Coordinates of C-alpha atoms in Angstrom, one line a residue:
M1 CA 261.6 167.4 127.4
C2 CA 259.2 164.6 127.8
G3 CA 257.6 166.2 130.8
S4 CA 257.5 169.5 128.9
S5 CA 255.9 167.9 125.9
R6 CA 253.1 166.2 128.0
S7 CA 252.4 169.4 129.8
S8 CA 252.0 171.2 126.5
R9 CA 249.6 168.5 125.2
A10 CA 247.6 168.6 128.3
K11 CA 247.3 172.4 128.0
G12 CA 246.3 172.0 124.3
V13 CA 243.6 169.4 125.2
G14 CA 242.3 171.6 128.0
A15 CA 242.2 174.5 125.7
S16 CA 240.3 172.5 123.1
R17 CA 237.8 171.3 125.6
G18 CA 237.4 174.9 126.9
C19 CA 236.6 176.0 123.3
V20 CA 234.0 173.3 122.9
W21 CA 232.3 174.2 126.1
A22 CA 232.4 177.9 125.2
M23 CA 230.9 177.1 121.8
A24 CA 228.1 175.0 123.4
A25 CA 227.3 177.7 125.9
L26 CA 227.1 180.3 123.1
S27 CA 224.9 178.0 121.0
L28 CA 222.5 177.5 124.0
C29 CA 222.3 181.2 124.5
L30 CA 221.6 181.9 120.9
F31 CA 218.8 179.2 120.9
A32 CA 217.3 180.7 124.0
A33 CA 217.4 184.2 122.5
V34 CA 215.6 183.0 119.3
A35 CA 213.1 180.7 121.0
V36 CA 211.8 183.0 123.6
P37 CA 210.8 185.9 121.3
S38 CA 209.1 183.4 118.9
R39 CA 207.0 181.9 121.7
A40 CA 206.2 185.4 122.9
Q41 CA 205.2 186.4 119.4
A42 CA 203.0 183.3 119.1
Q43 CA 201.3 184.1 122.4
A44 CA 200.8 187.7 121.3
A45 CA 199.3 186.6 118.0
V46 CA 196.3 185.0 119.9
P47 CA 193.8 187.9 120.5
L48 CA 192.3 188.2 123.9
P49 CA 188.5 188.3 124.0
T50 CA 187.0 191.8 124.6
L51 CA 183.5 192.9 125.6
S52 CA 183.1 194.6 122.2
Q53 CA 183.5 191.2 120.5
N54 CA 180.8 189.3 122.6
R55 CA 177.7 188.3 120.6
T56 CA 174.3 189.8 121.6
P57 CA 171.9 187.0 122.8
T58 CA 169.1 186.2 120.3
P59 CA 165.7 187.1 121.8
A60 CA 163.1 184.3 122.1
P61 CA 160.5 184.4 119.3
A62 CA 157.1 186.0 120.1
P63 CA 154.4 183.4 120.8
T64 CA 151.9 182.8 118.0
P65 CA 148.2 182.0 118.6
T66 CA 146.9 178.6 117.4
P67 CA 143.7 178.1 115.3
T68 CA 142.1 176.3 118.2
T69 CA 142.5 179.2 120.6
I70 CA 139.0 180.6 119.8
N71 CA 137.1 177.4 119.2
S72 CA 134.6 178.5 121.9
E73 CA 133.9 181.7 119.9
A74 CA 133.2 179.7 116.8
S75 CA 130.9 177.4 118.7
A76 CA 129.1 180.4 120.2
G77 CA 128.5 181.9 116.7
A78 CA 127.0 178.6 115.5
T79 CA 124.9 178.3 118.6
L80 CA 123.5 181.8 118.2
T81 CA 122.5 181.1 114.6
N82 CA 120.8 177.8 115.4
L83 CA 118.8 179.2 118.4
G84 CA 117.5 181.9 116.1
S85 CA 116.4 179.3 113.6
N86 CA 114.7 177.2 116.3
F87 CA 112.7 180.1 117.5
L88 CA 111.7 181.1 114.0
E89 CA 110.5 177.6 113.2
R90 CA 108.5 177.3 116.4
L91 CA 106.8 180.7 115.7
G92 CA 106.1 179.6 112.1
N93 CA 104.6 176.4 113.5
Q94 CA 102.2 178.4 115.6
G95 CA 100.5 179.4 112.4
S96 CA 100.7 176.1 110.4
Y97 CA 100.5 173.4 113.0
G98 CA 97.8 171.1 111.7
F99 CA 95.8 170.7 114.9
G100 CA 95.9 174.4 115.7
R101 CA 94.9 175.1 112.1
A102 CA 91.9 172.8 112.4
S103 CA 90.9 174.5 115.7
R104 CA 91.0 177.9 114.1
N105 CA 89.2 177.0 110.9
N106 CA 88.0 173.7 109.5
P107 CA 87.9 174.0 105.7
T108 CA 87.1 170.4 104.8
G109 CA 85.0 169.0 107.6
G110 CA 87.7 167.2 109.6
G111 CA 89.5 168.4 112.7
A112 CA 88.5 169.3 116.2
S113 CA 86.0 172.1 115.6
E114 CA 83.1 172.5 113.2
T115 CA 82.9 176.3 113.5
T116 CA 85.0 179.2 112.6
D117 CA 84.0 181.1 115.7
G118 CA 86.0 180.5 118.9
P119 CA 88.1 182.2 121.4
Q120 CA 89.7 185.4 120.1
F121 CA 92.8 185.5 122.3
R122 CA 95.3 182.9 123.3
A123 CA 98.5 182.7 125.5
W124 CA 101.1 180.1 125.7
G125 CA 104.1 179.2 127.8
E126 CA 106.9 176.7 127.1
A127 CA 109.9 175.2 128.8
Y128 CA 112.5 173.5 126.7
G129 CA 115.9 171.9 126.6
I130 CA 118.3 171.3 123.7
S131 CA 121.2 169.0 123.5
T132 CA 123.6 169.6 120.5
R133 CA 126.8 168.0 119.5
N134 CA 129.2 169.2 116.7
S135 CA 132.0 167.0 115.4
T136 CA 135.4 168.1 114.1
Q137 CA 135.4 170.6 111.2
G138 CA 138.8 171.8 110.0
D139 CA 140.6 173.5 112.9
F140 CA 137.4 173.2 115.1
V141 CA 137.8 170.2 117.4
G142 CA 134.1 169.7 118.2
D143 CA 131.8 170.7 121.0
Q144 CA 128.9 169.8 123.3
R145 CA 126.1 172.2 124.1
Q146 CA 123.2 172.2 126.6
T147 CA 120.5 174.8 126.3
W148 CA 117.6 175.5 128.8
G149 CA 115.0 178.1 128.1
G150 CA 111.4 179.3 128.4
V151 CA 109.0 181.0 126.1
A152 CA 105.9 183.2 126.7
G153 CA 103.6 184.3 124.0
L154 CA 100.3 186.1 123.3
G155 CA 98.2 185.9 120.2
M156 CA 94.9 187.1 118.8
R157 CA 92.5 186.7 115.9
V158 CA 92.2 190.1 114.3
A159 CA 89.9 189.0 111.5
P160 CA 88.4 185.7 110.3
G161 CA 91.3 183.6 109.3
V162 CA 93.9 186.2 110.2
N163 CA 96.0 185.7 113.4
V164 CA 98.9 187.6 114.9
G165 CA 101.1 187.0 117.9
V166 CA 104.2 188.1 119.8
S167 CA 106.5 186.0 121.9
V168 CA 109.7 186.2 124.1
D169 CA 112.3 183.5 124.4
Q170 CA 114.9 183.5 127.2
S171 CA 117.6 180.9 127.2
R172 CA 121.0 180.0 128.6
T173 CA 123.4 177.7 126.7
A174 CA 126.5 176.0 128.2
I175 CA 129.1 175.3 125.6
N176 CA 131.9 172.8 126.3
V177 CA 134.9 172.3 124.0
P178 CA 136.8 169.7 126.0
L179 CA 139.6 168.9 123.5
A180 CA 140.6 172.6 123.4
L181 CA 140.2 173.1 127.2
Q182 CA 137.5 175.8 126.6
S183 CA 134.0 176.6 127.7
A184 CA 131.5 179.4 127.3
T185 CA 127.9 180.4 128.3
L186 CA 125.5 182.3 126.0
D187 CA 122.6 184.2 127.6
L188 CA 120.1 185.1 124.9
T189 CA 116.9 187.0 124.7
Q190 CA 114.8 186.7 121.6
I191 CA 111.7 188.8 120.7
G192 CA 109.5 187.4 118.0
A193 CA 106.3 188.2 116.1
N194 CA 104.2 185.9 113.8
A195 CA 101.2 186.1 111.7
S196 CA 99.1 183.7 109.6
V197 CA 96.4 183.9 107.0
D198 CA 94.0 181.0 106.3
R199 CA 92.3 180.8 102.9
G200 CA 90.4 177.6 102.5
P201 CA 92.9 174.7 102.9
W202 CA 95.9 177.1 102.4
T203 CA 97.8 178.8 105.2
W204 CA 100.5 181.4 104.8
A205 CA 102.6 182.1 107.9
I206 CA 105.4 184.5 108.6
A207 CA 107.7 185.0 111.6
L208 CA 110.3 187.6 112.5
V209 CA 112.9 187.5 115.3
H210 CA 115.4 189.9 116.9
G211 CA 117.8 188.6 119.5
F212 CA 120.5 190.0 121.8
G213 CA 122.7 188.5 124.5
N214 CA 126.0 188.1 126.2
I215 CA 128.8 185.5 125.9
N216 CA 131.3 184.7 128.6
S217 CA 134.2 182.4 127.6
M218 CA 137.0 180.7 129.6
R219 CA 140.2 179.0 128.3
D220 CA 142.5 176.9 130.4
T221 CA 146.0 178.1 129.4
G222 CA 147.9 175.7 131.8
F223 CA 148.9 178.7 133.9
G224 CA 145.5 180.1 134.8
I225 CA 142.2 180.9 133.1
A226 CA 141.9 183.4 130.2
S227 CA 138.4 184.8 130.2
A228 CA 136.5 187.2 127.9
A229 CA 133.0 188.7 127.7
Y230 CA 131.4 190.0 124.5
D231 CA 128.0 190.6 123.0
A232 CA 125.8 188.7 120.6
R233 CA 122.9 189.7 118.4
L234 CA 120.7 188.1 115.6
D235 CA 117.9 188.9 113.2
G236 CA 115.9 186.5 111.1
G237 CA 112.8 185.9 109.2
L238 CA 110.8 182.9 108.0
T239 CA 107.9 182.5 105.6
E240 CA 105.9 179.2 105.2
L241 CA 103.2 178.0 102.9
S242 CA 101.1 174.9 103.8
Y243 CA 98.2 173.0 102.5
Y244 CA 95.8 171.3 104.9
W245 CA 94.2 168.0 103.7
S246 CA 92.1 165.9 106.0
K247 CA 90.0 162.7 106.0
D248 CA 87.9 162.0 109.0
Q249 CA 90.2 162.5 112.0
S250 CA 93.5 162.2 110.1
R251 CA 95.4 164.9 108.2
I252 CA 98.4 165.5 106.0
V253 CA 99.9 169.0 105.8
P254 CA 102.6 169.5 103.1
K255 CA 104.8 172.6 103.9
V256 CA 107.5 174.6 102.2
D257 CA 109.6 177.2 104.1
F258 CA 112.2 179.8 103.4
E259 CA 114.3 181.0 106.3
Y260 CA 117.0 183.7 106.6
V261 CA 119.1 184.3 109.8
R262 CA 122.0 186.7 110.4
A263 CA 123.9 186.3 113.6
A264 CA 126.9 188.3 114.9
T265 CA 129.3 188.2 117.9
G266 CA 131.4 191.1 119.1
A267 CA 135.2 191.4 119.4
L268 CA 136.8 189.9 122.4
Q269 CA 139.8 190.6 124.6
E270 CA 140.9 187.9 127.0
V271 CA 142.2 188.7 130.5
G272 CA 144.2 186.5 132.8
G273 CA 146.1 183.2 132.1
L274 CA 149.1 182.8 129.9
N275 CA 149.2 184.7 126.6
P276 CA 145.7 186.1 126.5
V277 CA 144.5 186.9 122.9
M278 CA 142.4 189.4 121.1
A279 CA 139.9 188.4 118.4
T280 CA 137.7 190.3 115.9
G281 CA 133.9 189.8 115.8
T282 CA 132.3 187.2 113.5
T283 CA 129.1 187.1 111.4
V284 CA 127.1 184.2 110.1
E285 CA 124.4 184.6 107.3
R286 CA 122.4 181.6 106.3
A287 CA 119.5 181.2 103.9
R288 CA 117.7 177.9 103.5
I289 CA 114.7 176.1 102.0
M290 CA 112.8 173.4 103.8
L291 CA 110.4 171.1 102.2
G292 CA 108.3 168.5 104.1
A293 CA 105.0 167.4 105.6
E294 CA 103.2 166.8 108.8
I295 CA 100.9 163.9 109.4
G296 CA 98.5 163.6 112.3
H297 CA 95.5 162.0 113.9
Y298 CA 93.3 162.8 116.8
W299 CA 90.9 161.0 119.1
I300 CA 88.0 162.3 121.2
F301 CA 87.3 160.7 124.6
D302 CA 85.5 162.0 127.7
Q303 CA 85.1 165.5 126.1
K304 CA 88.9 165.7 125.6
I305 CA 90.9 165.6 122.5
F306 CA 94.2 163.7 122.2
D307 CA 96.3 164.4 119.1
L308 CA 99.5 162.8 117.8
S309 CA 101.5 164.1 114.9
A310 CA 104.9 163.7 113.3
Y311 CA 106.8 165.7 110.6
G312 CA 109.8 165.4 108.4
K313 CA 111.6 168.1 106.4
F314 CA 114.4 168.1 103.8
V315 CA 116.8 171.0 104.4
D316 CA 118.9 172.8 101.8
N317 CA 121.2 175.5 103.1
V318 CA 121.3 177.4 99.8
S319 CA 123.6 180.1 101.1
Q320 CA 126.0 180.3 104.1
N321 CA 128.4 183.3 104.5
I322 CA 130.6 182.8 107.5
S323 CA 133.2 185.5 108.2
S324 CA 136.8 184.7 109.3
T325 CA 138.2 185.9 112.6
T326 CA 141.6 187.5 113.2
V327 CA 143.2 186.3 116.3
S328 CA 146.1 188.5 117.7
L329 CA 148.7 187.7 120.4
G330 CA 151.1 190.7 120.7
P331 CA 152.6 191.3 117.2
Q332 CA 151.5 187.9 115.9
A333 CA 148.2 187.3 114.2
I334 CA 146.4 184.5 112.4
T335 CA 143.1 184.2 110.5
V336 CA 140.6 181.5 111.5
Q337 CA 137.5 180.4 109.6
G338 CA 134.2 179.9 111.5
I339 CA 132.0 176.8 111.3
G340 CA 128.6 176.2 109.6
E341 CA 126.3 173.4 108.6
S342 CA 126.5 171.0 105.8
Q343 CA 124.5 172.1 102.8
Y344 CA 121.9 169.3 103.0
G345 CA 120.2 167.8 106.1
A346 CA 117.0 166.7 107.6
D347 CA 114.6 167.8 110.4
A348 CA 112.2 165.4 112.1
G349 CA 109.9 165.6 115.1
A350 CA 106.8 164.5 116.8
S351 CA 104.1 166.1 119.0
A352 CA 101.5 164.9 121.5
S353 CA 98.7 167.3 122.5
L354 CA 95.9 166.9 125.0
S355 CA 93.0 169.4 125.0
L356 CA 91.5 169.3 128.4
S357 CA 88.7 171.7 127.3
N358 CA 88.0 174.2 124.5
T359 CA 90.3 176.6 126.3
V360 CA 93.2 174.7 127.8
R361 CA 95.7 172.5 125.9
L362 CA 98.9 170.7 127.1
Y363 CA 101.5 169.6 124.6
L364 CA 104.8 167.8 124.4
N365 CA 107.1 168.2 121.4
Y366 CA 110.3 166.6 120.1
D367 CA 112.4 168.3 117.4
G368 CA 115.5 166.8 115.9
K369 CA 118.0 168.3 113.4
F370 CA 120.5 166.1 111.6
R371 CA 123.4 167.4 109.6
T372 CA 126.7 165.9 108.5
A373 CA 128.7 167.3 111.4
M374 CA 125.9 168.2 113.8
Q375 CA 123.0 166.7 115.6
S376 CA 120.5 168.5 117.8
H377 CA 117.6 167.2 120.0
Q378 CA 115.0 169.4 121.6
G379 CA 112.2 168.6 124.0
T380 CA 109.4 171.1 124.7
L381 CA 106.7 171.1 127.3
G382 CA 103.9 173.7 126.8
V383 CA 100.5 174.9 127.8
E384 CA 98.1 177.0 125.8
V385 CA 95.1 178.9 127.2
K386 CA 92.4 180.5 125.0
W387 CA 89.7 183.0 125.9

């Protein structure tokens, strides 16, 4: 009985244990069945990247030209205008220069000649150099210019007190814009005509100029040189009224001038280098009034005449119209303003002249121009022959 009872208990315990293990196994299977689909669903919920969902790369922005890109063109336009003014003023001075005026006609008893009769024709030749420096103006970073040139002229007296002449000026200017890594050369030919009329102590003179030339520019882009070639042209006129007053061998000659110059440069297209640009042409129109006087004295020795003179002028640029330039680089474009002179300024100079005879004269001139942002110094060596 006892053995039978133990055996029954043992079987009951074993059955209970079997039930527990069976239930544990069933629970484990159910957990695995639930967990695996949930994990698969979680993985399936994460979308896989496809080619259609990739973003298109953003293209790099197009390069834009900077205002300093054409500093050399702005400098060339200003150079052209100033060279036209210089030639006009030298032509005007052919008619009103005090010593030459006294040589043609002596209205008050002073000067180098006592007669109105003299050589009818004259020819002159000159060699000159100009050094100019511009300081910063807005987007223009400043420049340095060196000009070398020569002049040949022929004049004649067509009636007592009436003189006419023609002249040709050929020059080359080297322009350097170091802060913008740019340079340029301007080859310019100018053809001029002048006339003067003497009436007693008064002289009225007029000069006209037409010029044309070529500009070659270079710009260091860091990846080669961008170069361009374009044309240049100018027209101008000057009228001057002067009064000759003398005492013994000294003189004072007050003068008033009106000058107009229009200069233009053509459009340009750079080639070579990195990001070559295009630019439209520019024009500069300037009208100004100059008021001043010349003083001088001459000495006679050994049948030669030595003359010294100096002058000063107040300059008022009453009108300056400077066009803007459109600079294009691909689809991008900007507008850049050209450069001009300050409204007010001064001119000053001196001359030494040696007449070797009644027909041959040598002379040396200095001419300085002083503006707020510009200074120019010119030296001229010349010879005049009369017959």
